[in-house]
């Protein structure tokens, strides 16, 4: 079955389009993993890793049109009228529809062969406990916008969207969603794996080895580790007056020197998130541009002689610290994890300074060498890490099509497994 997945991450860098061929071969109970019961006490199952095949057929990452990107960021950070939400919602849908059409045409894929599209949309706000410590009466909620009907109507393909809402309605965090892909595709024969995404926000999924066959899904742990690239990128943009959009090749990080005082200030401020028990999620509401602006003004006042490179070095160390603290928490809660591999994805893996510091800190904290690999290395280039989130939403659309739950309650905190996504059905 050809399925297309598409998304735009918290950094609003680009529209990612992944066309996948997905098949499962469930013939008996030995080829499934049981994850719970539904309302009728019927067993809910997932295809096992050995019986699910996901092949990436085509991938494109298409930059946002500058003016629309600016309007999206305004929705995130500025008070705007409902009219703006209304317009941008449709414009995002149209932008995705055009990006999908471009991808299918470029790779000579007949749109009639695509069974369904998984459309995440653009996250505007993710309201959870981590960014509402002072507001005890808040409503846990998450908002992704982009009109799915624009895509379905233009392309004549059924679209599944709004993947997070049903998990939130069941008391879950609605995130991270990637845990289902990590569990189904990336388990090792004998070792635990920490599947670490370093995107705008970082998240990790600890998956048990395939050698554990007794209810392995209950052992999966997945949550947001904290700041990924978001704060580093915003620091670089502001300090260079937008001449640079990121710390290319980690050059600023390598050139600077860690400022221990600023690093301690940052760690103290974010201690409430680092020490918060999982399940937990976060976003730019806590690790975003407004926070970066505050901290840069703070640096001018308290550390006026601190050079730009050292500021970048110190913020990079905060990202590393968030990851290390997360791993220590998981291993403390599950002492059976005595050895694990780290599998990295996301833009952060392309920052050699960040990756070198992560390797050093892992060795220091766990008193042993921890292997770090990319998705490409463990999947023989069959899973490009840049395409992973697009592949994820193709997989979630596939599970929706098959009426299979797409969440693990042990991960998100939802009261039960549920089918994720709302369908926009095209009348033939």
Coordinates of C-alpha atoms in Angstrom, one line a residue:
X1 CA 0.0 0.0 0.0
X2 CA 1.4 3.4 -1.0
X3 CA 0.9 5.9 1.8
X4 CA 2.1 9.5 2.0
X5 CA 3.1 11.3 5.2
X6 CA 3.7 15.0 5.6
X7 CA 4.5 17.4 8.4
X8 CA 6.2 20.6 9.4
X9 CA 8.2 20.6 12.6
X10 CA 8.3 23.1 15.5
X11 CA 11.2 25.0 13.7
X12 CA 8.9 25.7 10.7
X13 CA 11.9 25.0 8.5
X14 CA 10.2 23.1 5.7
X15 CA 7.3 20.9 4.6
X16 CA 8.5 17.3 4.6
X17 CA 6.8 14.9 2.2
X18 CA 7.5 11.1 2.4
X19 CA 5.9 8.6 0.1
X20 CA 6.1 5.1 1.6
X21 CA 5.1 1.5 0.7
X22 CA 3.8 -0.1 3.8
X23 CA 2.7 -3.7 4.3
X24 CA 2.1 -6.1 7.1
X25 CA 1.8 -9.8 7.0
X26 CA -0.4 -10.7 10.0
X27 CA -1.4 -14.4 9.6
X28 CA -1.6 -15.5 13.3
X29 CA -1.1 -14.2 16.8
X30 CA 2.6 -14.9 16.6
X31 CA 2.9 -12.0 14.2
X32 CA 1.3 -9.4 16.5
X33 CA 2.1 -7.5 19.6
X34 CA -0.8 -7.1 22.1
X35 CA -1.1 -3.6 23.6
X36 CA -4.4 -3.7 25.5
X37 CA -8.2 -4.1 25.3
X38 CA -10.9 -2.0 23.7
X39 CA -14.3 -1.2 25.1
X40 CA -15.7 -4.6 24.2
X41 CA -12.7 -6.4 25.9
X42 CA -11.4 -7.4 22.5
X43 CA -7.6 -7.6 22.2
X44 CA -5.9 -4.7 20.5
X45 CA -2.8 -5.6 18.5
X46 CA 0.0 -4.1 16.5
X47 CA 2.0 -5.9 13.7
X48 CA 5.3 -7.1 15.1
X49 CA 8.6 -5.8 13.8
X50 CA 9.3 -8.9 11.8
X51 CA 5.9 -8.6 10.0
X52 CA 5.8 -4.9 9.1
X53 CA 7.7 -3.5 6.2
X54 CA 8.0 0.2 5.5
X55 CA 9.9 1.3 2.4
X56 CA 10.6 4.9 1.6
X57 CA 9.8 5.5 -2.1
X58 CA 10.3 9.3 -2.3
X59 CA 11.2 12.2 0.0
X60 CA 11.2 16.0 -0.5
X61 CA 11.8 18.8 2.0
X62 CA 10.3 22.0 0.6
X63 CA 11.0 25.4 2.1
X64 CA 8.1 27.5 3.4
X65 CA 7.3 30.6 1.4
X66 CA 8.8 33.4 3.6
X67 CA 5.7 35.5 4.2
X68 CA 3.6 32.5 5.2
X69 CA 6.3 31.3 7.5
X70 CA 6.3 34.7 9.2
X71 CA 2.5 34.6 9.6
X72 CA 2.8 31.2 11.2
X73 CA 5.4 32.5 13.8
X74 CA 3.0 35.4 14.5
X75 CA 0.3 32.9 15.4
X76 CA 2.7 31.3 17.8
X77 CA 4.0 34.4 19.6
X78 CA 1.7 37.4 19.0
X79 CA -1.9 38.2 19.8
X80 CA -3.8 38.1 16.5
X81 CA -7.4 38.3 15.3
X82 CA -9.4 35.1 14.6
X83 CA -9.4 36.2 10.9
X84 CA -5.7 35.5 10.8
X85 CA -6.1 32.0 12.2
X86 CA -8.8 31.4 9.7
X87 CA -6.8 32.5 6.7
X88 CA -3.5 30.8 7.7
X89 CA -5.3 27.5 8.4
X90 CA -6.4 27.4 4.7
X91 CA -3.1 28.7 3.4
X92 CA -1.2 26.0 5.2
X93 CA -3.5 23.4 3.7
X94 CA -2.9 24.8 0.2
X95 CA 0.9 24.9 0.8
X96 CA 0.9 21.2 1.7
X97 CA -1.3 20.3 -1.2
X98 CA 1.1 22.0 -3.6
X99 CA 4.1 20.4 -2.0
X100 CA 2.5 17.0 -2.2
X101 CA 1.6 17.5 -5.9
X102 CA 5.2 18.7 -6.6
X103 CA 6.6 15.6 -4.9
X104 CA 4.4 13.2 -6.8
X105 CA 5.1 14.8 -10.1
X106 CA 8.9 15.0 -9.6
X107 CA 9.1 11.3 -8.7
X108 CA 6.6 10.3 -11.4
X109 CA 4.2 8.8 -8.9
X110 CA 0.6 8.5 -10.1
X111 CA -1.6 10.0 -7.3
X112 CA -4.2 7.3 -7.9
X113 CA -1.7 4.8 -6.4
X114 CA -1.6 6.6 -3.1
X115 CA -4.2 5.1 -0.7
X116 CA -4.2 7.7 2.0
X117 CA -2.3 10.8 3.2
X118 CA -1.2 11.3 6.8
X119 CA -1.1 15.1 7.5
X120 CA 0.2 16.4 10.7
X121 CA -0.2 20.1 10.0
X122 CA 1.7 22.8 11.8
X123 CA 1.8 22.9 15.6
X124 CA 0.8 26.4 16.9
X125 CA 0.6 25.7 20.6
X126 CA 1.0 22.7 22.9
X127 CA -0.4 23.4 26.3
X128 CA 0.7 20.9 29.0
X129 CA 1.9 20.9 32.6
X130 CA 5.5 21.8 31.8
X131 CA 4.6 25.3 30.7
X132 CA 1.7 26.0 33.1
X133 CA 3.3 25.7 36.5
X134 CA 1.7 28.9 37.6
X135 CA -1.8 28.2 36.1
X136 CA -3.4 25.3 37.9
X137 CA -6.7 25.8 36.1
X138 CA -5.3 25.3 32.5
X139 CA -6.9 22.9 30.0
X140 CA -4.4 20.4 28.6
X141 CA -4.7 20.9 24.8
X142 CA -2.8 21.0 21.6
X143 CA -3.4 22.8 18.3
X144 CA -2.2 21.9 14.9
X145 CA -3.6 23.8 12.0
X146 CA -3.8 23.3 8.2
X147 CA -7.0 22.5 6.4
X148 CA -6.9 18.8 5.5
X149 CA -9.9 19.3 3.1
X150 CA -7.7 21.5 0.9
X151 CA -5.3 18.6 0.4
X152 CA -8.0 16.0 -0.1
X153 CA -10.0 18.1 -2.6
X154 CA -7.0 19.2 -4.7
X155 CA -5.5 15.7 -4.9
X156 CA -8.6 13.5 -4.7
X157 CA -6.9 11.4 -1.9
X158 CA -8.4 10.6 1.5
X159 CA -6.5 12.5 4.3
X160 CA -6.0 11.6 7.9
X161 CA -5.1 14.5 10.2
X162 CA -5.4 15.8 13.8
X163 CA -3.5 12.8 15.1
X164 CA -3.0 14.1 18.7
X165 CA -6.5 15.0 19.7
X166 CA -7.9 11.6 20.6
X167 CA -4.9 10.8 22.9
X168 CA -5.4 14.1 24.7
X169 CA -9.1 13.4 25.1
X170 CA -8.2 10.2 26.9
X171 CA -6.0 12.0 29.3
X172 CA -2.7 11.7 27.4
X173 CA -0.1 14.2 26.4
X174 CA -0.8 13.7 22.7
X175 CA 3.0 13.4 22.2
X176 CA 5.5 12.2 21.4
X177 CA 3.9 10.3 18.6
X178 CA 7.1 8.8 17.2
X179 CA 7.2 6.1 19.8
X180 CA 5.0 3.8 17.8
X181 CA 7.4 3.9 14.8
X182 CA 10.4 3.4 17.1
X183 CA 8.8 0.4 18.7
X184 CA 7.6 -1.2 15.5
X185 CA 10.7 -0.7 13.4
X186 CA 13.8 0.1 15.5
X187 CA 14.2 -2.5 18.2
X188 CA 17.5 -4.4 18.4
X189 CA 17.9 -8.1 18.9
X190 CA 19.5 -8.0 22.3
X191 CA 20.2 -4.4 23.3
X192 CA 18.0 -1.6 24.6
X193 CA 18.0 1.5 22.3
X194 CA 17.5 5.1 23.1
X195 CA 16.0 6.6 19.9
X196 CA 16.9 10.3 20.2
X197 CA 15.4 12.9 18.0
X198 CA 17.1 16.3 18.1
X199 CA 14.7 18.6 16.2
X200 CA 13.4 21.9 17.4
X201 CA 12.4 20.0 20.6
X202 CA 14.3 16.9 21.6
X203 CA 12.5 13.6 22.4
X204 CA 13.6 10.1 23.2
X205 CA 12.1 6.7 23.0
X206 CA 13.6 3.8 25.0
X207 CA 12.6 0.5 23.3
X208 CA 13.3 -2.9 24.7
X209 CA 15.2 -5.6 22.7
X210 CA 13.4 -8.1 20.6
X211 CA 14.6 -10.8 23.0
X212 CA 12.0 -9.5 25.5
X213 CA 8.7 -11.1 24.3
X214 CA 6.5 -10.7 27.4
X215 CA 4.4 -7.6 26.9
X216 CA 7.3 -5.5 25.4
X217 CA 5.1 -2.5 24.6
X218 CA 4.5 -1.9 28.3
X219 CA 8.3 -1.3 28.6
X220 CA 8.5 1.5 26.1
X221 CA 9.3 4.9 27.5
X222 CA 9.0 8.0 25.4
X223 CA 8.9 11.7 26.2
X224 CA 10.3 15.1 25.3
X225 CA 13.8 15.6 26.6
X226 CA 13.6 19.4 26.3
X227 CA 15.3 21.9 24.0
X228 CA 16.7 20.4 20.9
X229 CA 17.9 22.9 18.3
X230 CA 15.2 25.5 19.0
X231 CA 17.1 27.6 21.5
X232 CA 20.5 27.2 19.8
X233 CA 19.0 28.3 16.4
X234 CA 17.3 31.3 17.9
X235 CA 20.4 32.3 19.8
X236 CA 22.4 32.2 16.5
X237 CA 19.8 34.1 14.5
X238 CA 19.6 36.9 17.1
X239 CA 23.3 37.2 17.7
X240 CA 24.1 37.3 13.9
X241 CA 21.1 39.5 13.0
X242 CA 19.7 36.6 10.9
X243 CA 22.9 36.2 8.8
X244 CA 23.0 32.7 10.1
X245 CA 20.0 30.5 10.8
X246 CA 21.8 27.8 12.7
X247 CA 25.3 26.9 14.1
X248 CA 26.6 25.5 10.8
X249 CA 28.9 22.5 11.4
X250 CA 29.0 23.5 15.1
X251 CA 31.6 26.2 14.3
X252 CA 30.4 28.7 16.9
X253 CA 30.1 25.9 19.5
X254 CA 33.7 24.7 18.9
X255 CA 35.0 28.3 18.9
X256 CA 33.4 29.3 22.2
X257 CA 34.0 28.3 25.8
X258 CA 31.4 27.0 28.2
X259 CA 30.4 29.6 30.7
X260 CA 29.7 27.7 33.9
X261 CA 27.8 30.5 35.6
X262 CA 25.4 31.0 32.7
X263 CA 25.1 27.2 32.3
X264 CA 24.1 26.9 36.0
X265 CA 21.6 29.7 35.7
X266 CA 20.0 27.9 32.7
X267 CA 19.9 24.6 34.4
X268 CA 18.4 26.0 37.6
X269 CA 15.7 27.8 35.6
X270 CA 14.8 24.6 33.6
X271 CA 15.2 22.2 36.6
X272 CA 11.4 22.0 37.0
X273 CA 11.2 20.4 33.5
X274 CA 14.3 18.2 33.7
X275 CA 13.2 16.7 37.0
X276 CA 9.5 16.4 36.1
X277 CA 8.5 12.7 35.9
X278 CA 7.4 11.3 32.6
X279 CA 5.1 11.1 30.7
X280 CA 5.8 14.7 29.8
X281 CA 6.0 16.9 26.7
X282 CA 7.0 20.4 26.0
X283 CA 7.5 22.9 23.2
X284 CA 8.5 26.4 22.1
X285 CA 6.2 27.7 24.9
X286 CA 9.0 26.8 27.3
X287 CA 12.1 26.5 25.0
X288 CA 11.4 29.2 22.3
X289 CA 12.3 32.6 21.0
X290 CA 10.8 34.6 23.9
X291 CA 12.9 32.6 26.4
X292 CA 16.0 33.2 24.2
X293 CA 15.4 36.9 24.1
X294 CA 15.1 37.0 27.9
X295 CA 18.3 35.1 28.3
X296 CA 20.3 37.2 25.9
X297 CA 19.2 40.3 27.7
X298 CA 20.1 38.6 30.9
X299 CA 23.6 37.9 29.5
X300 CA 24.1 41.5 28.5
X301 CA 23.4 42.6 32.1
X302 CA 25.1 39.9 34.1
X303 CA 27.9 38.7 31.7
X304 CA 28.6 41.7 29.5
X305 CA 32.0 40.4 28.3
X306 CA 30.7 37.0 27.2
X307 CA 31.4 36.6 23.5
X308 CA 28.8 35.3 21.0
X309 CA 30.5 32.0 20.4
X310 CA 30.6 31.2 24.1
X311 CA 26.9 31.9 24.4
X312 CA 26.2 29.4 21.6
X313 CA 28.6 26.9 23.3
X314 CA 26.7 27.2 26.6
X315 CA 23.2 26.9 25.0
X316 CA 24.4 23.8 23.2
X317 CA 25.5 22.3 26.5
X318 CA 22.0 22.9 27.8
X319 CA 20.6 20.7 25.0
X320 CA 23.2 18.0 25.9
X321 CA 22.3 18.3 29.6
X322 CA 18.6 17.8 28.8
X323 CA 19.3 14.6 27.0
X324 CA 21.7 13.2 29.7
X325 CA 19.3 14.0 32.5
X326 CA 16.5 12.2 30.6
X327 CA 18.6 9.1 30.2
X328 CA 19.6 9.0 33.8
X329 CA 16.0 9.3 34.8
X330 CA 14.9 6.4 32.6
X331 CA 17.8 4.1 33.8
X332 CA 17.1 4.9 37.4
X333 CA 13.4 4.0 36.9
X334 CA 14.3 0.8 35.0
X335 CA 17.5 -0.8 36.5
X336 CA 17.3 -3.6 33.9
X337 CA 18.7 -1.1 31.4
X338 CA 22.4 -1.7 32.0
X339 CA 23.5 -1.2 28.4
X340 CA 21.9 0.7 25.6
X341 CA 22.7 2.2 22.2
X342 CA 21.8 5.8 21.2
X343 CA 20.2 6.2 17.7
X344 CA 20.1 9.8 16.6
X345 CA 17.9 11.7 14.2
X346 CA 16.9 15.3 13.5
X347 CA 19.0 18.3 12.6
X348 CA 21.0 18.1 15.7
X349 CA 22.9 15.0 14.4
X350 CA 24.4 17.3 11.8
X351 CA 26.0 19.5 14.5
X352 CA 29.4 17.9 15.2
X353 CA 30.0 20.0 18.3
X354 CA 26.7 18.9 19.9
X355 CA 27.3 15.3 19.0
X356 CA 30.9 15.3 20.4
X357 CA 29.7 16.8 23.6
X358 CA 26.9 14.2 23.8
X359 CA 29.4 11.4 23.4
X360 CA 31.7 12.8 26.0
X361 CA 28.9 13.4 28.6
X362 CA 27.5 9.9 28.0
X363 CA 30.8 8.4 28.8
X364 CA 31.3 10.5 31.9
X365 CA 27.9 9.9 33.3
X366 CA 27.5 6.2 32.5
X367 CA 31.2 5.3 33.1
X368 CA 31.3 3.4 29.8
X369 CA 31.4 3.9 26.1
X370 CA 27.8 4.4 24.7
X371 CA 27.5 3.7 21.0
X372 CA 25.9 6.5 19.0
X373 CA 24.6 5.6 15.5
X374 CA 22.3 7.2 13.0
X375 CA 19.1 5.7 11.6
X376 CA 20.8 5.2 8.3
X377 CA 23.5 3.1 9.9
X378 CA 21.2 0.7 11.6
X379 CA 18.7 0.4 8.8
X380 CA 21.2 0.1 5.9
X381 CA 20.0 3.4 4.5
X382 CA 16.4 2.2 4.3
X383 CA 15.3 4.8 6.9
X384 CA 16.6 8.3 6.2
X385 CA 16.5 10.3 9.5
X386 CA 15.5 13.5 7.7
X387 CA 12.4 11.7 6.4
X388 CA 11.5 10.0 9.7
X389 CA 8.6 12.3 10.8
X390 CA 7.1 12.1 7.3
X391 CA 7.4 8.3 7.5
X392 CA 5.8 8.5 11.0
X393 CA 2.7 10.2 9.7
X394 CA 2.5 7.8 6.8
X395 CA 2.6 4.9 9.3
X396 CA -0.1 6.6 11.5
X397 CA -2.3 7.0 8.5
X398 CA -1.7 3.4 7.6
X399 CA -2.7 2.3 11.1
X400 CA -5.8 4.5 10.9
X401 CA -6.7 2.9 7.6
X402 CA -6.3 -0.6 9.2
X403 CA -8.2 0.6 12.3
X404 CA -5.3 -0.2 14.5
X405 CA -4.4 2.0 17.6
X406 CA -1.5 4.3 17.1
X407 CA -0.6 5.2 20.7
X408 CA 0.9 3.3 23.7
X409 CA -0.8 4.4 26.9
X410 CA 2.3 3.6 28.9
X411 CA 4.0 6.3 26.9
X412 CA 1.5 9.2 26.6
X413 CA -0.5 8.6 29.8
X414 CA -3.8 8.1 27.9
X415 CA -6.3 5.8 29.6
X416 CA -6.3 3.3 26.8
X417 CA -5.1 2.7 23.2
X418 CA -6.9 4.5 20.5
X419 CA -7.0 5.0 16.8
X420 CA -5.3 8.3 16.0
X421 CA -6.5 10.8 13.4
X422 CA -9.6 12.2 11.8
X423 CA -10.4 11.3 8.2
X424 CA -11.3 13.6 5.4
X425 CA -13.0 11.2 3.0
X426 CA -13.3 12.0 -0.7
X427 CA -16.5 10.9 -2.4
X428 CA -15.6 8.9 -5.5

